[in-house]
PDB file of N, CA and C in Angstrom:
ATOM      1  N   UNK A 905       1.098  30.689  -7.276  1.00  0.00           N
ATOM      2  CA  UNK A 905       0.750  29.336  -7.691  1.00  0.00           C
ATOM      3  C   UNK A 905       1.368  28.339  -6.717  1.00  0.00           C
ATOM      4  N   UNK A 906       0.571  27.011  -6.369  1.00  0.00           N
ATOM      5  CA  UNK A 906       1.195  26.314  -5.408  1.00  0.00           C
ATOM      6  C   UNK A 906       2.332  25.464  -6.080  1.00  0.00           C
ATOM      7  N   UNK A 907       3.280  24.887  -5.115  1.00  0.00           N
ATOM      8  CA  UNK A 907       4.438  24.155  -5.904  1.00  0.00           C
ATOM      9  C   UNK A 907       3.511  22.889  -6.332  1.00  0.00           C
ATOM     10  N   UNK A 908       4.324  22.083  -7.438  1.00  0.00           N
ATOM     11  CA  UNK A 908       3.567  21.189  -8.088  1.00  0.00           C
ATOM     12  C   UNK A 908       4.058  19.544  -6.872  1.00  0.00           C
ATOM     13  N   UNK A 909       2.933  18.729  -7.040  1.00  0.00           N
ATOM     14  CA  UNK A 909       3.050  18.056  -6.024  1.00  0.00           C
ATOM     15  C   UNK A 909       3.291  16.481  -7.317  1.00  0.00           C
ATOM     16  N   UNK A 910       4.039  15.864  -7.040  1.00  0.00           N
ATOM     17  CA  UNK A 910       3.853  14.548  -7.887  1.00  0.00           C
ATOM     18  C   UNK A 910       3.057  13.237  -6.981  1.00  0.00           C
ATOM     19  N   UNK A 911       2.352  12.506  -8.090  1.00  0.00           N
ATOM     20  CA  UNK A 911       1.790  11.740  -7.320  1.00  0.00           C
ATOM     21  C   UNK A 911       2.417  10.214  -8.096  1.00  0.00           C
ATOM     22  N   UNK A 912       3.128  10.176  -6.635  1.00  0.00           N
ATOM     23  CA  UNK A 912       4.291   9.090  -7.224  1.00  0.00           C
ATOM     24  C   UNK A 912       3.727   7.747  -7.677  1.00  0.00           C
ATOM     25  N   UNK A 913       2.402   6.792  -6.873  1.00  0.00           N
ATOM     26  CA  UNK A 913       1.923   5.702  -7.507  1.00  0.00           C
ATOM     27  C   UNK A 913       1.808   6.035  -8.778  1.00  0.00           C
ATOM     28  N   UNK A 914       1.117   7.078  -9.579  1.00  0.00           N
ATOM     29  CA  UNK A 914       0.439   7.159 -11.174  1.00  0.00           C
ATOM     30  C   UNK A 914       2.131   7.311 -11.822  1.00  0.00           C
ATOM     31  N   UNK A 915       3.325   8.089 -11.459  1.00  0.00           N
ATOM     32  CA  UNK A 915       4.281   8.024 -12.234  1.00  0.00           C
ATOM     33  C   UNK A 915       4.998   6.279 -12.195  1.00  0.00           C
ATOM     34  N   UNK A 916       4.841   5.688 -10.969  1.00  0.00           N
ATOM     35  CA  UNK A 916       5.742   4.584 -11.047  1.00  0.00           C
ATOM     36  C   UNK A 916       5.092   3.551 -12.122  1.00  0.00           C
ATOM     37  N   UNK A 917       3.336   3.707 -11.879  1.00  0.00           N
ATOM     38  CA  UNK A 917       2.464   3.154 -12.795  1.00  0.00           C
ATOM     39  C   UNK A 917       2.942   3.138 -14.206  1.00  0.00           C
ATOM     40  N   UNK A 918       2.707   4.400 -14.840  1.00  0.00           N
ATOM     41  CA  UNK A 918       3.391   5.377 -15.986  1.00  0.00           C
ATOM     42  C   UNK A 918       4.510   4.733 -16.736  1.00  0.00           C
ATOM     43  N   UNK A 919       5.506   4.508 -15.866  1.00  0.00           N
ATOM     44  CA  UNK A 919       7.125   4.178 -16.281  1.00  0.00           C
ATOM     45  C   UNK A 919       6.957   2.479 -16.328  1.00  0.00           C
ATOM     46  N   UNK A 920       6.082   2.055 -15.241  1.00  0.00           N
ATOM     47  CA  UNK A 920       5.772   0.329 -15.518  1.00  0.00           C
ATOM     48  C   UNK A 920       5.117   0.234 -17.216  1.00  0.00           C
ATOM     49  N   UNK A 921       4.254   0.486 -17.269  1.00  0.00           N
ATOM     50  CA  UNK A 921       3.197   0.518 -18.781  1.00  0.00           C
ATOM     51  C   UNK A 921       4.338   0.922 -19.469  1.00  0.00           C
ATOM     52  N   UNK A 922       5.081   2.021 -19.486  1.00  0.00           N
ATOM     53  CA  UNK A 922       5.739   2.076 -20.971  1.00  0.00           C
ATOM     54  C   UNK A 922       6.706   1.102 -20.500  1.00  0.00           C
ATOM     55  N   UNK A 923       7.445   0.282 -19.945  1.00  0.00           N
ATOM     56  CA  UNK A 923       8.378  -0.519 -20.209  1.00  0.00           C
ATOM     57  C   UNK A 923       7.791  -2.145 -20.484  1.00  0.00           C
ATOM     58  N   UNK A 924       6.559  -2.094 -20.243  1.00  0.00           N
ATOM     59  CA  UNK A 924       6.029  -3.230 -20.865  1.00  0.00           C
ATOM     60  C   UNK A 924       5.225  -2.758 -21.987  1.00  0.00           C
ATOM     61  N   UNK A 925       4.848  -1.955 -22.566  1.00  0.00           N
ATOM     62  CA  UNK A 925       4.512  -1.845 -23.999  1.00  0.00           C
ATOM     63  C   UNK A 925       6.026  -2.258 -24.684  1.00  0.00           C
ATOM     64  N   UNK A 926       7.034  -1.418 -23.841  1.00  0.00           N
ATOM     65  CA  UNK A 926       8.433  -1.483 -25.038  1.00  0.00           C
ATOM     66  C   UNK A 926       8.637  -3.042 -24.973  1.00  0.00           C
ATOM     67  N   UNK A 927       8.718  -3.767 -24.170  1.00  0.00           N
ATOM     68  CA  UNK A 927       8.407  -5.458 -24.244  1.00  0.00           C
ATOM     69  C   UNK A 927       7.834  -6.117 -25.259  1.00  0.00           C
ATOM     70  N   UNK A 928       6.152  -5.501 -24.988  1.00  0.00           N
ATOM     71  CA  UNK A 928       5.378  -6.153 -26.310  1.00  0.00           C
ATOM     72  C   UNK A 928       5.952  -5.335 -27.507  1.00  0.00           C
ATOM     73  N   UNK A 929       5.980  -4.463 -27.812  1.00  0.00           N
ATOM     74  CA  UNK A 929       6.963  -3.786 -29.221  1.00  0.00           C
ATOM     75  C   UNK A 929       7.518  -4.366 -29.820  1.00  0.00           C
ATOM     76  N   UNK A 930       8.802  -4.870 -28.767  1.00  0.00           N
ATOM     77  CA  UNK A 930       9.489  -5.856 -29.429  1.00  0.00           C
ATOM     78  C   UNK A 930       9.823  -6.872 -29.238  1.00  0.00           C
ATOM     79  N   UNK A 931       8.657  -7.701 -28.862  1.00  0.00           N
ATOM     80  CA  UNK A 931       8.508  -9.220 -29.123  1.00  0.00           C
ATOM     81  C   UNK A 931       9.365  -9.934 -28.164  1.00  0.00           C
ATOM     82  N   UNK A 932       9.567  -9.341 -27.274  1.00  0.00           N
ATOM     83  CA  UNK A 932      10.386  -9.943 -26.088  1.00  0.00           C
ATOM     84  C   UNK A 932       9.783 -10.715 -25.497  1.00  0.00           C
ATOM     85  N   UNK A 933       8.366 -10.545 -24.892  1.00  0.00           N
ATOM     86  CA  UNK A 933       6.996 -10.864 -24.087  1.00  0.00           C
ATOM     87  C   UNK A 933       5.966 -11.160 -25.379  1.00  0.00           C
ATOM     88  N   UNK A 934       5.125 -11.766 -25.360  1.00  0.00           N
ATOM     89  CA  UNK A 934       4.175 -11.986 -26.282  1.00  0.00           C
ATOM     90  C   UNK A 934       2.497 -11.558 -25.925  1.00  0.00           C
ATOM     91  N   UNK A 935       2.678 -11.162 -24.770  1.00  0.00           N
ATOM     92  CA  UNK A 935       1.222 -10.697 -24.274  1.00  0.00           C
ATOM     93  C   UNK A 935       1.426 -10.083 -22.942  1.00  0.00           C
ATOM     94  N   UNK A 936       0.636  -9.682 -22.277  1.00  0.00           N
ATOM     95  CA  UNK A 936       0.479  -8.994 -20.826  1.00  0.00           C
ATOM     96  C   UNK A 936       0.198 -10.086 -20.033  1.00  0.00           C
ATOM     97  N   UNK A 937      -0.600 -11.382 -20.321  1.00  0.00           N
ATOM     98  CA  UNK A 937      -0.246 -12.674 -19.852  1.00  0.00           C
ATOM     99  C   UNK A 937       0.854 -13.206 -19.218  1.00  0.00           C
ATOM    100  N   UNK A 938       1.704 -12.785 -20.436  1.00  0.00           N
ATOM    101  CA  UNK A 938       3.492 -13.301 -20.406  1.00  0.00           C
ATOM    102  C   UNK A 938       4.015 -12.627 -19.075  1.00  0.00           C
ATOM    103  N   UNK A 939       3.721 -11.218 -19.343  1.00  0.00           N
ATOM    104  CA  UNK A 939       3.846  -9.684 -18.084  1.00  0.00           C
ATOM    105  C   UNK A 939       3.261 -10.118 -16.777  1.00  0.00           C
ATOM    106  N   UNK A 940       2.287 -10.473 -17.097  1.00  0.00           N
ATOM    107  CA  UNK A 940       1.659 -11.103 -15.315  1.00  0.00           C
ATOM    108  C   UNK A 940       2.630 -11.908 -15.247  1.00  0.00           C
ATOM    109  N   UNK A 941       2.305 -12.860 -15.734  1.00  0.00           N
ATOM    110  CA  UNK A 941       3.467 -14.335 -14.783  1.00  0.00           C
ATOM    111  C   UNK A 941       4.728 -13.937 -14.206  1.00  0.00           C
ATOM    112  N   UNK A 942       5.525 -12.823 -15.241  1.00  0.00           N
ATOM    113  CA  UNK A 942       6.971 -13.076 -14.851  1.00  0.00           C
ATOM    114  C   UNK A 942       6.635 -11.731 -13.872  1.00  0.00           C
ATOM    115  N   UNK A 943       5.988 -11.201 -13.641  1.00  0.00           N
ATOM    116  CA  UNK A 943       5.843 -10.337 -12.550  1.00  0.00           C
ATOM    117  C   UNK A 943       5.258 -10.451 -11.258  1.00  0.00           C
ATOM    118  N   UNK A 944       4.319 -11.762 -11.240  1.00  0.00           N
ATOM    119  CA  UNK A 944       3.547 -12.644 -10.022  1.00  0.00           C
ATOM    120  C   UNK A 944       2.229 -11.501 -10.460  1.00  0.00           C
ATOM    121  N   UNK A 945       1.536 -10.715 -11.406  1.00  0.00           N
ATOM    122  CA  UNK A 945       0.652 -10.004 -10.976  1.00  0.00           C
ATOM    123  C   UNK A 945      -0.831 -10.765 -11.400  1.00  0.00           C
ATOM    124  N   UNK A 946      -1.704  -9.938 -11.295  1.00  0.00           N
ATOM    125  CA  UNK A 946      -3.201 -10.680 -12.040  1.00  0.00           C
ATOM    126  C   UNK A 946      -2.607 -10.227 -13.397  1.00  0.00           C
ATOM    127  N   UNK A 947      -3.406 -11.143 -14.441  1.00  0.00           N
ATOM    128  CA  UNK A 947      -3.878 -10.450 -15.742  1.00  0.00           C
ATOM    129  C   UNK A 947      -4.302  -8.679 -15.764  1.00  0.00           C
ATOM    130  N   UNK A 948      -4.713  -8.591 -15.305  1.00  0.00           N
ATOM    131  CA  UNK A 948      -5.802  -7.878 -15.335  1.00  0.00           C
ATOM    132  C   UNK A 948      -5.323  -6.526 -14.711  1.00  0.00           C
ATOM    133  N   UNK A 949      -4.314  -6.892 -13.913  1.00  0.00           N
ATOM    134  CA  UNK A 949      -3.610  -5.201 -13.532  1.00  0.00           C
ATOM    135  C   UNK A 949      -2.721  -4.973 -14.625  1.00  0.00           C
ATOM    136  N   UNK A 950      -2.465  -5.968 -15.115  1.00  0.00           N
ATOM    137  CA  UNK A 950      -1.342  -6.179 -16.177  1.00  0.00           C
ATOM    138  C   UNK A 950      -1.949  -4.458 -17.539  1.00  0.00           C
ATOM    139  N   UNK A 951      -3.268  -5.298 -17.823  1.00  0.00           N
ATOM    140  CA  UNK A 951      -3.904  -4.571 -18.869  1.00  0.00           C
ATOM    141  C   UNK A 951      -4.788  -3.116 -18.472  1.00  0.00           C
ATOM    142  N   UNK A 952      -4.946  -3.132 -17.484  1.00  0.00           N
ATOM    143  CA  UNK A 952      -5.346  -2.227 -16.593  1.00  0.00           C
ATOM    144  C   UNK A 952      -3.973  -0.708 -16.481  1.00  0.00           C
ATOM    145  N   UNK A 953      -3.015  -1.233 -16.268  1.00  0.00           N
ATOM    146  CA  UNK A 953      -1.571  -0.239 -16.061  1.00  0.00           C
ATOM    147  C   UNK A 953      -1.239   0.017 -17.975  1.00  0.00           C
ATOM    148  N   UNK A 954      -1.471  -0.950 -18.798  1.00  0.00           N
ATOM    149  CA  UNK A 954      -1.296  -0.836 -19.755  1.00  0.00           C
ATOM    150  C   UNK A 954      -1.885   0.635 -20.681  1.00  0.00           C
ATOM    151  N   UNK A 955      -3.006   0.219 -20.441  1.00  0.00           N
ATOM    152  CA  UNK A 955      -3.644   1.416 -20.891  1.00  0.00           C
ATOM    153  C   UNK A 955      -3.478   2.860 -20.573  1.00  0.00           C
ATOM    154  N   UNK A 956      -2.669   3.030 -19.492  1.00  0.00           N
ATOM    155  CA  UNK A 956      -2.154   4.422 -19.413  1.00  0.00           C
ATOM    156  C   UNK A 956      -1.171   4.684 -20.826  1.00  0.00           C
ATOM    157  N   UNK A 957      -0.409   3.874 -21.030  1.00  0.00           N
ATOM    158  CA  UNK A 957       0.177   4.271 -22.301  1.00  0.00           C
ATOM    159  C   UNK A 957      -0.966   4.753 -23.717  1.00  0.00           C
ATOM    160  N   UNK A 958      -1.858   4.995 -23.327  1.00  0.00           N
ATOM    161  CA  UNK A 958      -3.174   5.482 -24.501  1.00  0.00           C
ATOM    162  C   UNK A 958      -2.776   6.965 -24.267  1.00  0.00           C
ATOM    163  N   UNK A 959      -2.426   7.644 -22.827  1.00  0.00           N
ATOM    164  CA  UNK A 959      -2.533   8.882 -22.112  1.00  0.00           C
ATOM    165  C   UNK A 959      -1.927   9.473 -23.108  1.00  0.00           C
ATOM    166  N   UNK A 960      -2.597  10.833 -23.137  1.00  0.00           N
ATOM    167  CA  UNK A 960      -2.062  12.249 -24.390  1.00  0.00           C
ATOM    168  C   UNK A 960      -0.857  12.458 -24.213  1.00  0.00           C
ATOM    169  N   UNK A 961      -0.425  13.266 -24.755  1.00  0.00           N
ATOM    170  CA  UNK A 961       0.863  13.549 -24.250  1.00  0.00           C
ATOM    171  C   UNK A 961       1.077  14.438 -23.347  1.00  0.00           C
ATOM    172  N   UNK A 962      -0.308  16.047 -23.437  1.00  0.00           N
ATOM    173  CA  UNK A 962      -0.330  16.521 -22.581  1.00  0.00           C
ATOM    174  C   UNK A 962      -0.501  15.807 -21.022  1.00  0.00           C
ATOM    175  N   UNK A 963      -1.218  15.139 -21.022  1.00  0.00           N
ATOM    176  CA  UNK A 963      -1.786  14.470 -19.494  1.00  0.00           C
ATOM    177  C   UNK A 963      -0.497  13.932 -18.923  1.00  0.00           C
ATOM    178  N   UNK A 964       0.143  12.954 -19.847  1.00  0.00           N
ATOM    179  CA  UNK A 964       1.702  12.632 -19.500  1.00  0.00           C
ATOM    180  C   UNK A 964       2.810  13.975 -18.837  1.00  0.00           C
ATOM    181  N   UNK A 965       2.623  14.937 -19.850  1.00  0.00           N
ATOM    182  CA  UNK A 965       3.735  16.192 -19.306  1.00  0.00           C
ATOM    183  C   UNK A 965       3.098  16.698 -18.124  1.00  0.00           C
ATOM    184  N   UNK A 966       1.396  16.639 -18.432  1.00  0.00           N
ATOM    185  CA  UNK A 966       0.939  17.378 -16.269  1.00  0.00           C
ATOM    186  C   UNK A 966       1.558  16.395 -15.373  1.00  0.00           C
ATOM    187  N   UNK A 967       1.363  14.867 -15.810  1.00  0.00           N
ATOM    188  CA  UNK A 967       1.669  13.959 -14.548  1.00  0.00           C
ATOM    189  C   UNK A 967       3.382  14.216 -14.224  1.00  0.00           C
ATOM    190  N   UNK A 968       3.994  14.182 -15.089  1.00  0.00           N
ATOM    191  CA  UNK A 968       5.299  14.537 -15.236  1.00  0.00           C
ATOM    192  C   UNK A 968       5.952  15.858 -14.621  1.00  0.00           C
ATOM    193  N   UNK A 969       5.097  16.625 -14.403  1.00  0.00           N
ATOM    194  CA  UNK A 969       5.318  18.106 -14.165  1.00  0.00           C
ATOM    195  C   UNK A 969       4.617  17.789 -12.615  1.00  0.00           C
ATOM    196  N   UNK A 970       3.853  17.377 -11.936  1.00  0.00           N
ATOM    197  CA  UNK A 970       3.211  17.457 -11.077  1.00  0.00           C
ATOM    198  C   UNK A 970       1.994  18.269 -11.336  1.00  0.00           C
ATOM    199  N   UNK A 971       1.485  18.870 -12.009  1.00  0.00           N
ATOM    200  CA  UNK A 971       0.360  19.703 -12.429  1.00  0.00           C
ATOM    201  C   UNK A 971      -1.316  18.498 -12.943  1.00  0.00           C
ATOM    202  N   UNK A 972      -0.967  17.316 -12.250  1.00  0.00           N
ATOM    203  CA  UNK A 972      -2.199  16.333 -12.442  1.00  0.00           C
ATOM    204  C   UNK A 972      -3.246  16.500 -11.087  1.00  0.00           C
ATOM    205  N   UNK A 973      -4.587  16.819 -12.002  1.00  0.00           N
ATOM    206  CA  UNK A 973      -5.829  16.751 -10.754  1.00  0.00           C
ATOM    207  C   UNK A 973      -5.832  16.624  -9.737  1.00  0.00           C
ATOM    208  N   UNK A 974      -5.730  17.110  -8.602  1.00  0.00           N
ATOM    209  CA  UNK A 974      -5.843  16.575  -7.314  1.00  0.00           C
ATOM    210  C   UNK A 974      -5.679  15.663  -6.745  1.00  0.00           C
ATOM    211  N   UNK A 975      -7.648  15.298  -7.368  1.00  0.00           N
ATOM    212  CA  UNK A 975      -8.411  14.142  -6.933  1.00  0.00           C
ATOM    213  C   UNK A 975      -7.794  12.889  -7.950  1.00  0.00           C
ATOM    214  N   UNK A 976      -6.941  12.851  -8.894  1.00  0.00           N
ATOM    215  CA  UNK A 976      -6.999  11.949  -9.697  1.00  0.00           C
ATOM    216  C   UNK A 976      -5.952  11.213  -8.721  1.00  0.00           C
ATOM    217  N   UNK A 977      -6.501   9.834  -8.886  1.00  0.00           N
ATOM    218  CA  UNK A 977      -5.429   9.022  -7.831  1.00  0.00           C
ATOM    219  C   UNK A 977      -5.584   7.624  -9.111  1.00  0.00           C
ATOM    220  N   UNK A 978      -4.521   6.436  -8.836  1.00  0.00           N
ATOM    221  CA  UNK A 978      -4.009   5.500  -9.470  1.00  0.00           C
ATOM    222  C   UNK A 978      -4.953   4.499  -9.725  1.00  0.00           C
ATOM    223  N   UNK A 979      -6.165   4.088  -8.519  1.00  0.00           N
ATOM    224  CA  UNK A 979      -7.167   3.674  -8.602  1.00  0.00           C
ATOM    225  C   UNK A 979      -7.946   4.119  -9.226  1.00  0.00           C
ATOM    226  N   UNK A 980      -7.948   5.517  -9.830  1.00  0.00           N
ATOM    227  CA  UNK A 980      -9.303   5.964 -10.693  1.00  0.00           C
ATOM    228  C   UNK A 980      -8.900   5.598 -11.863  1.00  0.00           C
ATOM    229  N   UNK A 981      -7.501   5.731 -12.442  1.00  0.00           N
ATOM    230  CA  UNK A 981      -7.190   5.750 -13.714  1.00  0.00           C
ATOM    231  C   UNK A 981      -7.223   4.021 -14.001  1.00  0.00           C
ATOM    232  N   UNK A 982      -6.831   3.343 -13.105  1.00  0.00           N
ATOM    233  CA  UNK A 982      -6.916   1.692 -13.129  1.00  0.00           C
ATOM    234  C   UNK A 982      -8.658   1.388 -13.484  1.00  0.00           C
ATOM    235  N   UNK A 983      -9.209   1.626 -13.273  1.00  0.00           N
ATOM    236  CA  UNK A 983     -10.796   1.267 -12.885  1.00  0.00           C
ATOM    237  C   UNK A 983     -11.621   2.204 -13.825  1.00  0.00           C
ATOM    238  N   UNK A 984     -11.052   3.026 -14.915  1.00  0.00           N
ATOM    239  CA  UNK A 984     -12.054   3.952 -15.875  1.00  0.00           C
ATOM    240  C   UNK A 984     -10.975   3.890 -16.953  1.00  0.00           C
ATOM    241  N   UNK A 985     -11.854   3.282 -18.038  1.00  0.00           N
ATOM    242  CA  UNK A 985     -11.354   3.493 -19.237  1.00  0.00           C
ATOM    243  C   UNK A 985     -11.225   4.978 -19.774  1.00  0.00           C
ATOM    244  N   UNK A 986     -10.231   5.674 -20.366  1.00  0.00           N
ATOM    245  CA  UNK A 986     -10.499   6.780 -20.713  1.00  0.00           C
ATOM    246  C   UNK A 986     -10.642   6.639 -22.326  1.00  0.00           C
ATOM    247  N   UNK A 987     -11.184   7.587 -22.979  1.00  0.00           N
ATOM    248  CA  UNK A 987     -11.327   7.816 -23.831  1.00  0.00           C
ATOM    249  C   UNK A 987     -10.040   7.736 -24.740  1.00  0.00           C
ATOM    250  N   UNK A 988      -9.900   7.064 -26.184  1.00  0.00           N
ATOM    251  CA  UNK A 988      -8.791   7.133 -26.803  1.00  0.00           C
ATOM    252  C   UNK A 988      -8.561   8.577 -27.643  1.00  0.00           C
ATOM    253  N   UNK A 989      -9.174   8.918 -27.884  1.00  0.00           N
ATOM    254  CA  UNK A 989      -9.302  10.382 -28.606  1.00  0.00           C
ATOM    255  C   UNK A 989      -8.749  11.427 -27.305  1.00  0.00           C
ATOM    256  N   UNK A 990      -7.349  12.525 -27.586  1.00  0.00           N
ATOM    257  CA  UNK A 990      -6.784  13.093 -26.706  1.00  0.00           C
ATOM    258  C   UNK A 990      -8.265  14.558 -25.891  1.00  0.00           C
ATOM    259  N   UNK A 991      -8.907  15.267 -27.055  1.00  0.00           N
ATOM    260  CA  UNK A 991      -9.203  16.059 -26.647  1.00  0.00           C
ATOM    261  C   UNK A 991     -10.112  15.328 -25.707  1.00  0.00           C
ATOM    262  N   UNK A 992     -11.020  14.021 -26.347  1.00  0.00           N
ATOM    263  CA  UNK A 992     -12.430  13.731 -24.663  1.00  0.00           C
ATOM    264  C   UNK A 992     -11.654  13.323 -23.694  1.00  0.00           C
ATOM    265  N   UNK A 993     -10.200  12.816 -23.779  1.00  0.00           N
ATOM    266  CA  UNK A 993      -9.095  12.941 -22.542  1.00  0.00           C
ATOM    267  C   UNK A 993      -9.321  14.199 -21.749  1.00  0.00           C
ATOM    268  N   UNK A 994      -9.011  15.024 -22.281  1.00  0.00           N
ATOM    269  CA  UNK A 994      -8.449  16.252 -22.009  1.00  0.00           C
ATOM    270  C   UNK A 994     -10.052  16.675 -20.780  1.00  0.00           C
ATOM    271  N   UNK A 995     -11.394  16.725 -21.577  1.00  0.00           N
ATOM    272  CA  UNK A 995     -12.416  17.061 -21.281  1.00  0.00           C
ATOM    273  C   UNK A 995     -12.825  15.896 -19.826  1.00  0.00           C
ATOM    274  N   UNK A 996     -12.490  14.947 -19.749  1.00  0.00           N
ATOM    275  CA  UNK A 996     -12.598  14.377 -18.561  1.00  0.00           C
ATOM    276  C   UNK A 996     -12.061  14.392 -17.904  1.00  0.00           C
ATOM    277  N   UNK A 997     -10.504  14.425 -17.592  1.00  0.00           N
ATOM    278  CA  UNK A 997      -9.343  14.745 -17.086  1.00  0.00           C
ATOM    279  C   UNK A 997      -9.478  16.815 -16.011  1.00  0.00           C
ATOM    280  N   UNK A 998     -10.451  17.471 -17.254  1.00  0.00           N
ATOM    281  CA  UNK A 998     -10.372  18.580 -16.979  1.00  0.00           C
ATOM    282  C   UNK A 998     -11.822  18.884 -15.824  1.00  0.00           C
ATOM    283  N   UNK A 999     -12.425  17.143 -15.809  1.00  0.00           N
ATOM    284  CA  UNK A 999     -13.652  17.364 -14.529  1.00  0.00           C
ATOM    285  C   UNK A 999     -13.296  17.068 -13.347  1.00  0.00           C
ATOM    286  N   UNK A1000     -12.108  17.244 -12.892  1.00  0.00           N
ATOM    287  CA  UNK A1000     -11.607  16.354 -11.795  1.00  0.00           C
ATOM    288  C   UNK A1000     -10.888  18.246 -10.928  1.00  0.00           C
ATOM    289  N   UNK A1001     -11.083  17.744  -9.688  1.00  0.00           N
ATOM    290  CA  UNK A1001     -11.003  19.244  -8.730  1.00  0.00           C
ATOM    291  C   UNK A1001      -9.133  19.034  -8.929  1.00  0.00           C
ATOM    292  N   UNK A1002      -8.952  20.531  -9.429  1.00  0.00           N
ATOM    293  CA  UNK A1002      -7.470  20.987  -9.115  1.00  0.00           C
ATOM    294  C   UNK A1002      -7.424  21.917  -8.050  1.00  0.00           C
TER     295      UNK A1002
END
């Protein structure tokens, strides 16, 4: 088996989204609005990075492990909504070349 390779943009992504969900959680920040400004970013990457926190848990432990798709790069996951339900995760996640 080959060694597992990490693909560091999607983890730094990863660790950004959950520390601004834990923000909005607890009412520190009041929106991803709030998150753009004090970060200089668009809106819109704001909610865009956000939504990785939807990710299964499995998909989290491959990215975590290095065992994530190949082809899956930071721009795909930014630019395609995935499915909220883990298994049609799993089933799209599982069309991508390893």
């Amino acid at each position: 088996a080959e060694a597992p390779e990490h693909h560091q943009p999607i983890l730094n992504a990863l660790a950004r989204a959950h520390q601004w969900q834990r923000l909005l959680d607890e009412g520190i920040v009041k929106s991803g609005s709030d998150i753009a400004r004090q970060e200089g970013l668009n809106p819109t990457t704001v909610w865009e990075l956000l939504r990785l926190t939807l990710l299964s848990p499995e998909a989290v432990l491959a990215l975590l492990a290095g065992q994530q798709p190949k082809t899956l790069t930071l721009a795909w996951l930014k630019n395609h909504e995935l499915p909220s339900d883990w298994g049609e995760q799993a089933e799209v996640l599982g069309g991508f070349d390893r």
